[in-house]
Amino acid sequence: MATLKGPGAPQKHDGSGLRVAIVHARWNNTIIDALVSGAKKAMLGQGVKEENIVVESVPGSYELPLAVQRVYAASQIQSTASAVAGGMGSLASGIGDLLGGSNSTTDLQGSLQPGPPEPEKKDVKGLRHTFDAIIAIGVLIKGESMHFEYIADAVSHGLMRVQLDTGVPVIFGLLTVLNEGQGLARAGLEGGTGKEAKGHNHGEDWGNAAVELGVKRKGWG
Ligand code: DLZ
């Protein structure tokens, strides 16, 4: 029977032009690892290239908002550096044009001749443009104190703030569960970590959400 909960069947989007970061906490790492794998699997299934998925980790969920903000800021700086490097290439070829070494040359009869190959544009490795979406993944398991409530509240608000301040989609991959079993079930690890494992891996939803938002965000400007 179809379930009422959840985002429904994932929309198909072409993720081949996207760069996505996953920033995850390391607390409760068995669950985290499965969620990160689920998110990556979903994104690869929507065409995101493996080399365009960047993974960064922090100790605990409380560190996620700052890490997401800084990872995004760093990618902006690097993409500017990359653009400047590309710009230098254009400048060099522009000077080449002035000196008669343009990419295409016109012969005396006015026909267009193929010129020397365009100078190779160097990208800073893996830093072609800023991230189109960032997935923040953490697993908070309720304990006996109020720690859980404070961290859950701070992280939720922090991630929303980063998203609205920067305009980059921040996918909310924070599980706030009452016990380990709930966390395992939401990572597709109900009943064990091997072949017997059951349950829906929420990481896959987050991967699909990142692709959808990344693609739509480009259209929204
Ligand atoms: C301290 C703490 C506790 C008690 N529980 C969790 C948890 O269930 N999940 C999680 O991601 N992090 C937990 N942390 C660590 C905090 O998020 C944070 O890393 C530390 O308080 C240091 O700032």
Short mmCIF file of C-alpha atoms and ligand atoms in Angstrom, two decimals:
data_model
loop_
_atom_site.label_atom_id
_atom_site.label_comp_id
_atom_site.label_asym_id
_atom_site.label_seq_id
_atom_site.Cartn_x
_atom_site.Cartn_y
_atom_site.Cartn_z
CA MET A 1 0.00 0.00 0.00
CA ALA A 2 1.32 3.44 -0.91
CA THR A 3 2.30 5.43 2.15
CA LEU A 4 0.80 8.84 2.84
CA LYS A 5 4.01 10.11 4.37
CA GLY A 6 7.11 11.32 2.55
CA PRO A 7 7.77 13.41 -0.56
CA GLY A 8 6.22 10.90 -2.97
CA ALA A 9 8.09 9.48 -5.95
CA PRO A 10 11.25 11.50 -6.54
CA GLN A 11 10.99 14.01 -9.37
CA LYS A 12 13.45 13.42 -12.19
CA HIS A 13 15.96 16.22 -12.69
CA ASP A 14 19.20 16.45 -14.60
CA GLY A 15 21.83 16.81 -11.91
CA SER A 16 24.79 16.53 -14.28
CA GLY A 17 25.62 20.25 -14.01
CA LEU A 18 25.40 20.44 -10.23
CA ARG A 19 28.00 20.61 -7.47
CA VAL A 20 26.75 19.50 -4.10
CA ALA A 21 28.43 19.38 -0.69
CA ILE A 22 27.50 16.98 2.06
CA VAL A 23 28.49 18.23 5.50
CA HIS A 24 27.94 15.58 8.17
CA ALA A 25 28.47 15.11 11.87
CA ARG A 26 30.36 12.04 13.12
CA TRP A 27 28.28 11.32 16.21
CA ASN A 28 26.30 8.07 15.75
CA ASN A 29 28.47 7.21 12.80
CA THR A 30 26.86 3.89 11.76
CA ILE A 31 23.63 5.74 11.07
CA ILE A 32 25.47 8.71 9.57
CA ASP A 33 27.45 6.54 7.15
CA ALA A 34 24.27 4.95 5.82
CA LEU A 35 22.57 8.33 5.42
CA VAL A 36 25.56 9.80 3.59
CA SER A 37 25.68 6.76 1.27
CA GLY A 38 21.94 7.07 0.62
CA ALA A 39 22.27 10.75 -0.26
CA LYS A 40 25.18 10.06 -2.62
CA LYS A 41 23.40 7.14 -4.27
CA ALA A 42 20.31 9.25 -4.98
CA MET A 43 22.37 12.12 -6.42
CA LEU A 44 24.44 9.82 -8.64
CA GLY A 45 21.14 8.31 -9.83
CA GLN A 46 20.03 11.80 -10.91
CA GLY A 47 23.21 12.37 -12.89
CA VAL A 48 25.37 14.29 -10.41
CA LYS A 49 28.99 13.45 -11.16
CA GLU A 50 30.93 11.72 -8.40
CA GLU A 51 33.70 14.33 -8.58
CA ASN A 52 31.11 17.06 -8.02
CA ILE A 53 30.04 15.66 -4.67
CA VAL A 54 32.25 17.01 -1.90
CA VAL A 55 32.02 15.51 1.60
CA GLU A 56 33.13 17.31 4.76
CA SER A 57 32.70 16.17 8.36
CA VAL A 58 32.51 17.82 11.77
CA PRO A 59 32.44 16.25 15.25
CA GLY A 60 28.79 16.77 16.17
CA SER A 61 25.55 18.21 14.88
CA TYR A 62 26.03 21.44 16.79
CA GLU A 63 28.91 22.25 14.43
CA LEU A 64 26.82 21.85 11.27
CA PRO A 65 25.51 25.40 10.71
CA LEU A 66 28.93 27.05 10.88
CA ALA A 67 30.52 24.32 8.78
CA VAL A 68 27.83 24.63 6.09
CA GLN A 69 28.23 28.40 6.05
CA ARG A 70 32.04 28.22 5.75
CA VAL A 71 32.04 25.42 3.17
CA TYR A 72 29.74 27.53 1.01
CA ALA A 73 31.83 30.68 1.54
CA ALA A 74 35.03 28.80 0.65
CA SER A 75 33.48 27.52 -2.57
CA GLN A 76 32.53 31.09 -3.50
CA ILE A 77 36.08 32.31 -2.98
CA GLN A 78 37.47 29.38 -4.94
CA SER A 79 35.04 29.85 -7.79
CA THR A 80 36.00 33.53 -7.96
CA ALA A 81 39.65 32.47 -8.11
CA SER A 82 38.74 30.04 -10.86
CA ALA A 83 36.86 32.76 -12.77
CA VAL A 84 39.85 35.10 -12.40
CA ALA A 85 42.12 32.34 -13.73
CA GLY A 86 39.71 31.91 -16.68
CA GLY A 87 39.65 35.68 -17.13
CA MET A 88 43.44 35.74 -17.33
CA GLY A 89 43.15 33.16 -20.08
CA SER A 90 40.74 35.42 -22.00
CA LEU A 91 42.99 38.39 -21.42
CA ALA A 92 45.96 36.42 -22.73
CA SER A 93 44.04 35.35 -25.83
CA GLY A 94 42.81 38.95 -26.28
CA ILE A 95 46.41 40.15 -26.27
CA GLY A 96 47.18 37.29 -28.66
CA ASP A 97 44.46 38.65 -30.97
CA LEU A 98 46.03 42.11 -30.94
CA LEU A 99 49.38 40.57 -31.81
CA GLY A 100 47.86 38.73 -34.76
CA GLY A 101 47.64 35.33 -33.11
CA SER A 102 43.89 35.15 -32.67
CA ASN A 103 41.99 31.96 -32.43
CA SER A 104 40.39 32.36 -35.82
CA THR A 105 42.12 34.20 -38.57
CA THR A 106 40.70 35.81 -41.67
CA ASP A 107 42.74 35.31 -44.79
CA LEU A 108 43.08 37.92 -47.50
CA GLN A 109 40.00 36.59 -49.31
CA GLY A 110 38.03 37.10 -46.12
CA SER A 111 37.29 33.44 -45.43
CA LEU A 112 37.48 32.19 -41.90
CA GLN A 113 40.39 29.84 -41.23
CA PRO A 114 40.63 27.66 -38.16
CA GLY A 115 43.30 29.09 -35.89
CA PRO A 116 45.41 27.50 -33.19
CA PRO A 117 43.47 25.72 -30.45
CA GLU A 118 42.01 27.87 -27.73
CA PRO A 119 44.34 28.17 -24.73
CA GLU A 120 43.40 25.58 -22.14
CA LYS A 121 41.30 27.13 -19.39
CA LYS A 122 42.61 25.90 -16.10
CA ASP A 123 40.10 25.10 -13.42
CA VAL A 124 41.21 24.93 -9.84
CA LYS A 125 40.65 21.18 -9.42
CA GLY A 126 37.03 20.41 -8.53
CA LEU A 127 36.21 24.03 -7.88
CA ARG A 128 34.44 25.04 -11.03
CA HIS A 129 31.55 26.85 -9.40
CA THR A 130 29.98 27.35 -6.02
CA PHE A 131 27.83 24.65 -4.51
CA ASP A 132 24.31 24.46 -5.90
CA ALA A 133 23.06 22.78 -2.74
CA ILE A 134 24.47 21.60 0.57
CA ILE A 135 23.13 18.65 2.55
CA ALA A 136 23.68 18.87 6.31
CA ILE A 137 23.48 15.47 7.98
CA GLY A 138 23.42 14.76 11.69
CA VAL A 139 21.80 12.30 14.07
CA LEU A 140 20.66 13.52 17.47
CA ILE A 141 19.52 10.82 19.85
CA LYS A 142 17.59 11.94 22.90
CA GLY A 143 19.36 11.31 26.19
CA GLU A 144 18.41 11.94 29.78
CA SER A 145 19.29 15.62 29.86
CA MET A 146 18.08 18.62 27.85
CA HIS A 147 21.09 18.47 25.50
CA PHE A 148 19.01 17.07 22.66
CA GLU A 149 16.41 19.84 22.73
CA TYR A 150 18.98 22.64 22.80
CA ILE A 151 21.12 21.21 20.02
CA ALA A 152 18.12 20.29 17.83
CA ASP A 153 16.69 23.78 18.18
CA ALA A 154 19.98 25.59 17.59
CA VAL A 155 20.93 23.48 14.58
CA SER A 156 17.51 23.72 12.94
CA HIS A 157 17.47 27.50 13.24
CA GLY A 158 21.14 27.78 12.30
CA LEU A 159 20.73 25.80 9.09
CA MET A 160 17.65 27.77 8.07
CA ARG A 161 19.54 30.99 8.71
CA VAL A 162 22.46 29.91 6.52
CA GLN A 163 20.03 28.92 3.78
CA LEU A 164 18.19 32.25 3.81
CA ASP A 165 21.30 34.38 4.33
CA THR A 166 23.23 32.80 1.47
CA GLY A 167 20.44 31.75 -0.88
CA VAL A 168 22.00 28.31 -1.28
CA PRO A 169 19.57 25.44 -0.64
CA VAL A 170 20.52 23.73 2.62
CA ILE A 171 18.90 20.34 2.85
CA PHE A 172 17.86 19.49 6.39
CA GLY A 173 19.32 16.07 7.06
CA LEU A 174 19.11 16.19 10.82
CA LEU A 175 17.45 13.17 12.39
CA THR A 176 16.08 13.94 15.84
CA VAL A 177 15.13 10.57 17.26
CA LEU A 178 14.16 9.23 20.65
CA ASN A 179 16.39 6.15 20.51
CA GLU A 180 19.00 4.40 18.40
CA GLY A 181 16.43 2.05 16.84
CA GLN A 182 14.49 4.97 15.37
CA GLY A 183 17.71 6.32 13.89
CA LEU A 184 18.70 2.97 12.39
CA ALA A 185 15.23 2.54 10.86
CA ARG A 186 15.43 5.96 9.21
CA ALA A 187 18.79 5.07 7.71
CA GLY A 188 17.48 1.83 6.20
CA LEU A 189 19.25 -0.23 8.86
CA GLU A 190 16.28 -1.74 10.68
CA GLY A 191 17.15 -5.25 11.84
CA GLY A 192 20.88 -5.03 11.13
CA THR A 193 23.55 -3.49 8.96
CA GLY A 194 23.90 -6.37 6.46
CA LYS A 195 21.60 -7.80 3.79
CA GLU A 196 18.84 -8.25 6.35
CA ALA A 197 18.63 -4.46 6.83
CA LYS A 198 15.20 -2.97 6.12
CA GLY A 199 13.60 0.44 6.19
CA HIS A 200 13.62 3.57 4.15
CA ASN A 201 16.90 5.46 3.98
CA HIS A 202 16.05 9.14 4.44
CA GLY A 203 19.44 10.06 3.01
CA GLU A 204 18.03 9.19 -0.42
CA ASP A 205 15.25 11.75 0.02
CA TRP A 206 17.82 14.35 0.95
CA GLY A 207 19.95 13.54 -2.11
CA ASN A 208 16.89 13.90 -4.35
CA ALA A 209 15.89 17.13 -2.60
CA ALA A 210 19.39 18.54 -3.17
CA VAL A 211 19.18 17.81 -6.90
CA GLU A 212 15.67 19.23 -7.24
CA LEU A 213 16.50 22.39 -5.29
CA GLY A 214 19.88 22.76 -6.99
CA VAL A 215 18.28 22.63 -10.44
CA LYS A 216 15.30 24.84 -9.49
CA ARG A 217 17.53 27.34 -7.69
CA LYS A 218 19.48 27.90 -10.91
CA GLY A 219 16.19 28.80 -12.59
CA TRP A 220 15.08 31.05 -9.75
CA GLY A 221 18.32 33.03 -9.96
C1 DLZ B 1 27.35 16.37 23.10
C2 DLZ B 1 26.51 15.64 22.12
C3 DLZ B 1 25.50 14.77 22.55
C4 DLZ B 1 25.22 14.53 23.98
N1 DLZ B 1 24.76 14.08 21.68
C5 DLZ B 1 24.97 14.25 20.34
C6 DLZ B 1 24.18 13.55 19.39
O1 DLZ B 1 23.32 12.72 19.70
N2 DLZ B 1 24.42 13.81 18.09
C7 DLZ B 1 25.35 14.71 17.67
O2 DLZ B 1 25.49 14.91 16.45
N3 DLZ B 1 26.13 15.37 18.55
C8 DLZ B 1 25.97 15.16 19.87
N4 DLZ B 1 26.74 15.83 20.78
C9 DLZ B 1 27.87 16.64 20.29
C10 DLZ B 1 27.48 18.09 19.94
O3 DLZ B 1 26.74 18.14 18.75
C11 DLZ B 1 28.76 18.94 19.75
O4 DLZ B 1 29.62 18.31 18.85
C12 DLZ B 1 29.51 19.20 21.04
O5 DLZ B 1 28.66 19.72 22.02
C13 DLZ B 1 30.70 20.16 20.81
O6 DLZ B 1 30.22 21.42 20.35
#
